[in-house]
Amino acid sequence: MNLLVKSATTADIPLIQELTEKIWRPTYKDILTPAQIEYMLDMMYSTPALTKQMTELQHHFLLLYDDATPIGFASYSTLDTPGIYKLHKIYVHGNYQGKGVGKFFINTVADRVKAAGAQILELDVNRENKARFFYEKQGFSILKNKDTDIGNGYLMTDYVMQKPL
């Protein structure tokens, strides 16, 4: 494996959407209903939604490659609380999970935000998502439960997790 991380721009939105179909949908197929998956994909991964995240909301997106093959993506931003950065998304293709790739990618994000002044990296993870255990192995701990009404009768039921940097 030859892992490489590149910054993404709005020109990369179609690639992020392609990766979303390969990674996000399978991640949540046993957790959320098909209708909620479609709703959330449109809400978070449509071209207008991703454009807004990259421009107005100042989310920094990263793409992960194995040589020339795109295998994952992540996004992060500052929060209103100084010293805390939010990891909004981090996804690695299932064929690469369990091989140290996720650890490499999350450490890359942690190094970048620490260099930018972060003291804490925070994320939300669905309480039914097995990735929670991966995050715990990477030094994150559960801060609190967070339930978010995302409209259309849907609720995101997450843990807020933090890792000191």
mmCIF file of C-alpha atoms in Angstrom:
data_model
loop_
_atom_site.group_PDB
_atom_site.id
_atom_site.type_symbol
_atom_site.label_atom_id
_atom_site.label_comp_id
_atom_site.label_asym_id
_atom_site.label_seq_id
_atom_site.Cartn_x
_atom_site.Cartn_y
_atom_site.Cartn_z
ATOM 1 C CA MET A 1 0.000 0.000 0.000
ATOM 2 C CA ASN A 2 1.110 3.507 -0.825
ATOM 3 C CA LEU A 3 -1.201 5.867 1.089
ATOM 4 C CA LEU A 4 -1.488 9.502 0.092
ATOM 5 C CA VAL A 5 -3.709 12.275 1.494
ATOM 6 C CA LYS A 6 -4.702 15.245 -0.663
ATOM 7 C CA SER A 7 -6.810 18.309 0.066
ATOM 8 C CA ALA A 8 -10.122 18.317 -1.791
ATOM 9 C CA THR A 9 -11.876 21.215 -3.502
ATOM 10 C CA THR A 10 -15.345 21.703 -4.945
ATOM 11 C CA ALA A 11 -13.990 20.120 -8.158
ATOM 12 C CA ASP A 12 -13.703 16.872 -6.165
ATOM 13 C CA ILE A 13 -17.391 16.775 -5.160
ATOM 14 C CA PRO A 14 -18.277 14.090 -7.753
ATOM 15 C CA LEU A 15 -15.466 11.893 -6.385
ATOM 16 C CA ILE A 16 -16.633 12.431 -2.790
ATOM 17 C CA GLN A 17 -20.160 11.478 -3.878
ATOM 18 C CA GLU A 18 -18.846 8.343 -5.606
ATOM 19 C CA LEU A 19 -16.952 7.364 -2.443
ATOM 20 C CA THR A 20 -20.069 8.097 -0.377
ATOM 21 C CA GLU A 21 -22.042 5.551 -2.394
ATOM 22 C CA LYS A 22 -19.311 2.937 -1.892
ATOM 23 C CA ILE A 23 -18.640 3.627 1.803
ATOM 24 C CA TRP A 24 -21.378 5.640 3.567
ATOM 25 C CA ARG A 25 -24.379 3.702 2.295
ATOM 26 C CA PRO A 26 -22.948 0.257 3.296
ATOM 27 C CA THR A 27 -21.907 1.668 6.693
ATOM 28 C CA TYR A 28 -25.471 2.645 7.576
ATOM 29 C CA LYS A 29 -27.570 0.013 5.734
ATOM 30 C CA ASP A 30 -28.070 -2.025 8.930
ATOM 31 C CA ILE A 31 -28.465 1.023 11.199
ATOM 32 C CA LEU A 32 -30.886 3.341 9.350
ATOM 33 C CA THR A 33 -33.973 2.766 7.237
ATOM 34 C CA PRO A 34 -33.581 3.057 3.449
ATOM 35 C CA ALA A 35 -35.736 6.205 3.513
ATOM 36 C CA GLN A 36 -33.557 7.849 6.179
ATOM 37 C CA ILE A 37 -30.409 6.918 4.248
ATOM 38 C CA GLU A 38 -31.754 8.649 1.117
ATOM 39 C CA TYR A 39 -32.819 11.685 3.143
ATOM 40 C CA MET A 40 -29.427 12.008 4.838
ATOM 41 C CA LEU A 41 -27.461 11.438 1.630
ATOM 42 C CA ASP A 42 -29.361 14.313 0.033
ATOM 43 C CA MET A 43 -29.022 16.481 3.147
ATOM 44 C CA MET A 44 -25.263 15.956 3.590
ATOM 45 C CA TYR A 45 -23.826 14.757 0.275
ATOM 46 C CA SER A 46 -25.758 16.494 -2.507
ATOM 47 C CA THR A 47 -23.702 18.887 -4.619
ATOM 48 C CA PRO A 48 -25.263 21.985 -2.970
ATOM 49 C CA ALA A 49 -24.724 20.522 0.529
ATOM 50 C CA LEU A 50 -21.066 19.647 -0.086
ATOM 51 C CA THR A 51 -20.440 23.001 -1.782
ATOM 52 C CA LYS A 52 -21.871 24.816 1.249
ATOM 53 C CA GLN A 53 -19.750 22.723 3.627
ATOM 54 C CA MET A 54 -16.581 23.527 1.667
ATOM 55 C CA THR A 55 -17.267 27.218 1.118
ATOM 56 C CA GLU A 56 -19.621 28.847 3.632
ATOM 57 C CA LEU A 57 -18.978 26.466 6.543
ATOM 58 C CA GLN A 58 -15.217 26.231 5.910
ATOM 59 C CA HIS A 59 -14.999 22.440 6.258
ATOM 60 C CA HIS A 60 -11.609 21.222 5.054
ATOM 61 C CA PHE A 61 -12.006 18.030 3.021
ATOM 62 C CA LEU A 62 -9.301 15.426 2.519
ATOM 63 C CA LEU A 63 -9.162 12.558 0.061
ATOM 64 C CA LEU A 64 -7.284 9.348 0.833
ATOM 65 C CA TYR A 65 -5.647 7.375 -1.962
ATOM 66 C CA ASP A 66 -3.844 4.068 -2.290
ATOM 67 C CA ASP A 67 -1.533 5.020 -5.143
ATOM 68 C CA ALA A 68 -4.018 6.485 -7.667
ATOM 69 C CA THR A 69 -7.091 4.720 -6.250
ATOM 70 C CA PRO A 70 -9.377 6.884 -4.064
ATOM 71 C CA ILE A 71 -10.278 4.896 -0.937
ATOM 72 C CA GLY A 72 -11.647 7.406 1.570
ATOM 73 C CA PHE A 73 -12.453 10.942 2.601
ATOM 74 C CA ALA A 74 -12.655 13.113 5.691
ATOM 75 C CA SER A 75 -13.667 16.637 6.646
ATOM 76 C CA TYR A 76 -12.969 18.830 9.640
ATOM 77 C CA SER A 77 -13.346 22.422 10.814
ATOM 78 C CA THR A 78 -12.905 24.673 13.796
ATOM 79 C CA LEU A 79 -15.652 25.002 16.390
ATOM 80 C CA ASP A 80 -16.754 28.109 18.262
ATOM 81 C CA THR A 81 -14.799 26.877 21.287
ATOM 82 C CA PRO A 82 -11.117 27.785 20.845
ATOM 83 C CA GLY A 83 -8.783 24.801 20.678
ATOM 84 C CA ILE A 84 -11.453 22.297 19.609
ATOM 85 C CA TYR A 85 -11.712 21.032 16.047
ATOM 86 C CA LYS A 86 -14.601 18.932 14.766
ATOM 87 C CA LEU A 87 -14.053 15.842 12.641
ATOM 88 C CA HIS A 88 -17.280 15.882 10.630
ATOM 89 C CA LYS A 89 -16.617 12.881 8.415
ATOM 90 C CA ILE A 90 -14.038 10.132 8.088
ATOM 91 C CA TYR A 91 -14.713 7.136 5.889
ATOM 92 C CA VAL A 92 -12.418 4.419 4.523
ATOM 93 C CA HIS A 93 -13.486 1.828 1.951
ATOM 94 C CA GLY A 94 -14.385 -1.512 3.532
ATOM 95 C CA ASN A 95 -11.633 -3.341 1.619
ATOM 96 C CA TYR A 96 -9.072 -1.254 3.525
ATOM 97 C CA GLN A 97 -10.563 -1.495 7.010
ATOM 98 C CA GLY A 98 -8.654 -3.490 9.621
ATOM 99 C CA LYS A 99 -5.321 -2.843 7.889
ATOM 100 C CA GLY A 100 -4.136 0.288 9.697
ATOM 101 C CA VAL A 101 -5.484 2.618 7.010
ATOM 102 C CA GLY A 102 -8.116 4.239 9.241
ATOM 103 C CA LYS A 103 -5.511 4.777 11.956
ATOM 104 C CA PHE A 104 -3.184 6.400 9.418
ATOM 105 C CA PHE A 105 -5.990 8.651 8.147
ATOM 106 C CA ILE A 106 -7.303 9.750 11.550
ATOM 107 C CA ASN A 107 -3.730 10.419 12.725
ATOM 108 C CA THR A 108 -3.161 12.535 9.610
ATOM 109 C CA VAL A 109 -6.235 14.616 10.482
ATOM 110 C CA ALA A 110 -5.123 14.885 14.139
ATOM 111 C CA ASP A 111 -1.648 16.046 13.077
ATOM 112 C CA ARG A 112 -3.105 18.702 10.762
ATOM 113 C CA VAL A 113 -5.519 20.140 13.310
ATOM 114 C CA LYS A 114 -2.886 20.060 16.056
ATOM 115 C CA ALA A 115 -0.521 22.013 13.793
ATOM 116 C CA ALA A 116 -3.360 24.533 13.318
ATOM 117 C CA GLY A 117 -3.711 24.989 17.088
ATOM 118 C CA ALA A 118 -6.197 22.320 18.142
ATOM 119 C CA GLN A 119 -5.922 20.821 21.599
ATOM 120 C CA ILE A 120 -8.958 18.547 21.222
ATOM 121 C CA LEU A 121 -10.429 16.673 18.263
ATOM 122 C CA GLU A 122 -14.167 16.024 18.562
ATOM 123 C CA LEU A 123 -16.534 13.873 16.525
ATOM 124 C CA ASP A 124 -20.080 12.546 16.576
ATOM 125 C CA VAL A 125 -20.711 8.861 15.875
ATOM 126 C CA ASN A 126 -24.027 7.046 15.612
ATOM 127 C CA ARG A 127 -24.516 5.033 18.780
ATOM 128 C CA GLU A 128 -25.073 1.875 16.686
ATOM 129 C CA ASN A 129 -22.007 2.411 14.468
ATOM 130 C CA LYS A 130 -19.229 -0.074 15.226
ATOM 131 C CA ALA A 131 -16.707 2.659 14.309
ATOM 132 C CA ARG A 132 -17.173 3.859 17.885
ATOM 133 C CA PHE A 133 -14.870 1.055 19.014
ATOM 134 C CA PHE A 134 -12.255 2.074 16.446
ATOM 135 C CA TYR A 135 -12.385 5.644 17.768
ATOM 136 C CA GLU A 136 -11.919 4.419 21.330
ATOM 137 C CA LYS A 137 -8.806 2.498 20.220
ATOM 138 C CA GLN A 138 -7.514 5.751 18.728
ATOM 139 C CA GLY A 139 -7.807 7.578 22.056
ATOM 140 C CA PHE A 140 -11.303 9.068 21.818
ATOM 141 C CA SER A 141 -13.681 8.829 24.756
ATOM 142 C CA ILE A 142 -17.420 9.428 25.002
ATOM 143 C CA LEU A 143 -18.254 12.893 26.303
ATOM 144 C CA LYS A 144 -22.061 12.692 26.057
ATOM 145 C CA ASN A 145 -25.100 11.466 24.141
ATOM 146 C CA LYS A 146 -26.491 13.809 21.486
ATOM 147 C CA ASP A 147 -29.842 13.419 19.737
ATOM 148 C CA THR A 148 -30.410 15.723 16.759
ATOM 149 C CA ASP A 149 -33.715 16.211 14.955
ATOM 150 C CA ILE A 150 -32.706 16.402 11.291
ATOM 151 C CA GLY A 151 -36.221 16.897 9.962
ATOM 152 C CA ASN A 152 -38.687 14.656 8.145
ATOM 153 C CA GLY A 153 -39.281 12.779 11.402
ATOM 154 C CA TYR A 154 -35.678 11.537 11.602
ATOM 155 C CA LEU A 155 -33.370 11.663 14.592
ATOM 156 C CA MET A 156 -29.592 11.284 14.635
ATOM 157 C CA THR A 157 -28.655 9.417 17.822
ATOM 158 C CA ASP A 158 -24.961 9.987 18.407
ATOM 159 C CA TYR A 159 -22.191 9.881 20.927
ATOM 160 C CA VAL A 160 -20.016 12.985 21.081
ATOM 161 C CA MET A 161 -16.446 11.770 21.442
ATOM 162 C CA GLN A 162 -13.252 13.718 22.105
ATOM 163 C CA LYS A 163 -9.547 13.034 21.932
ATOM 164 C CA PRO A 164 -6.907 15.244 23.549
ATOM 165 C CA LEU A 165 -4.089 16.106 21.160
#
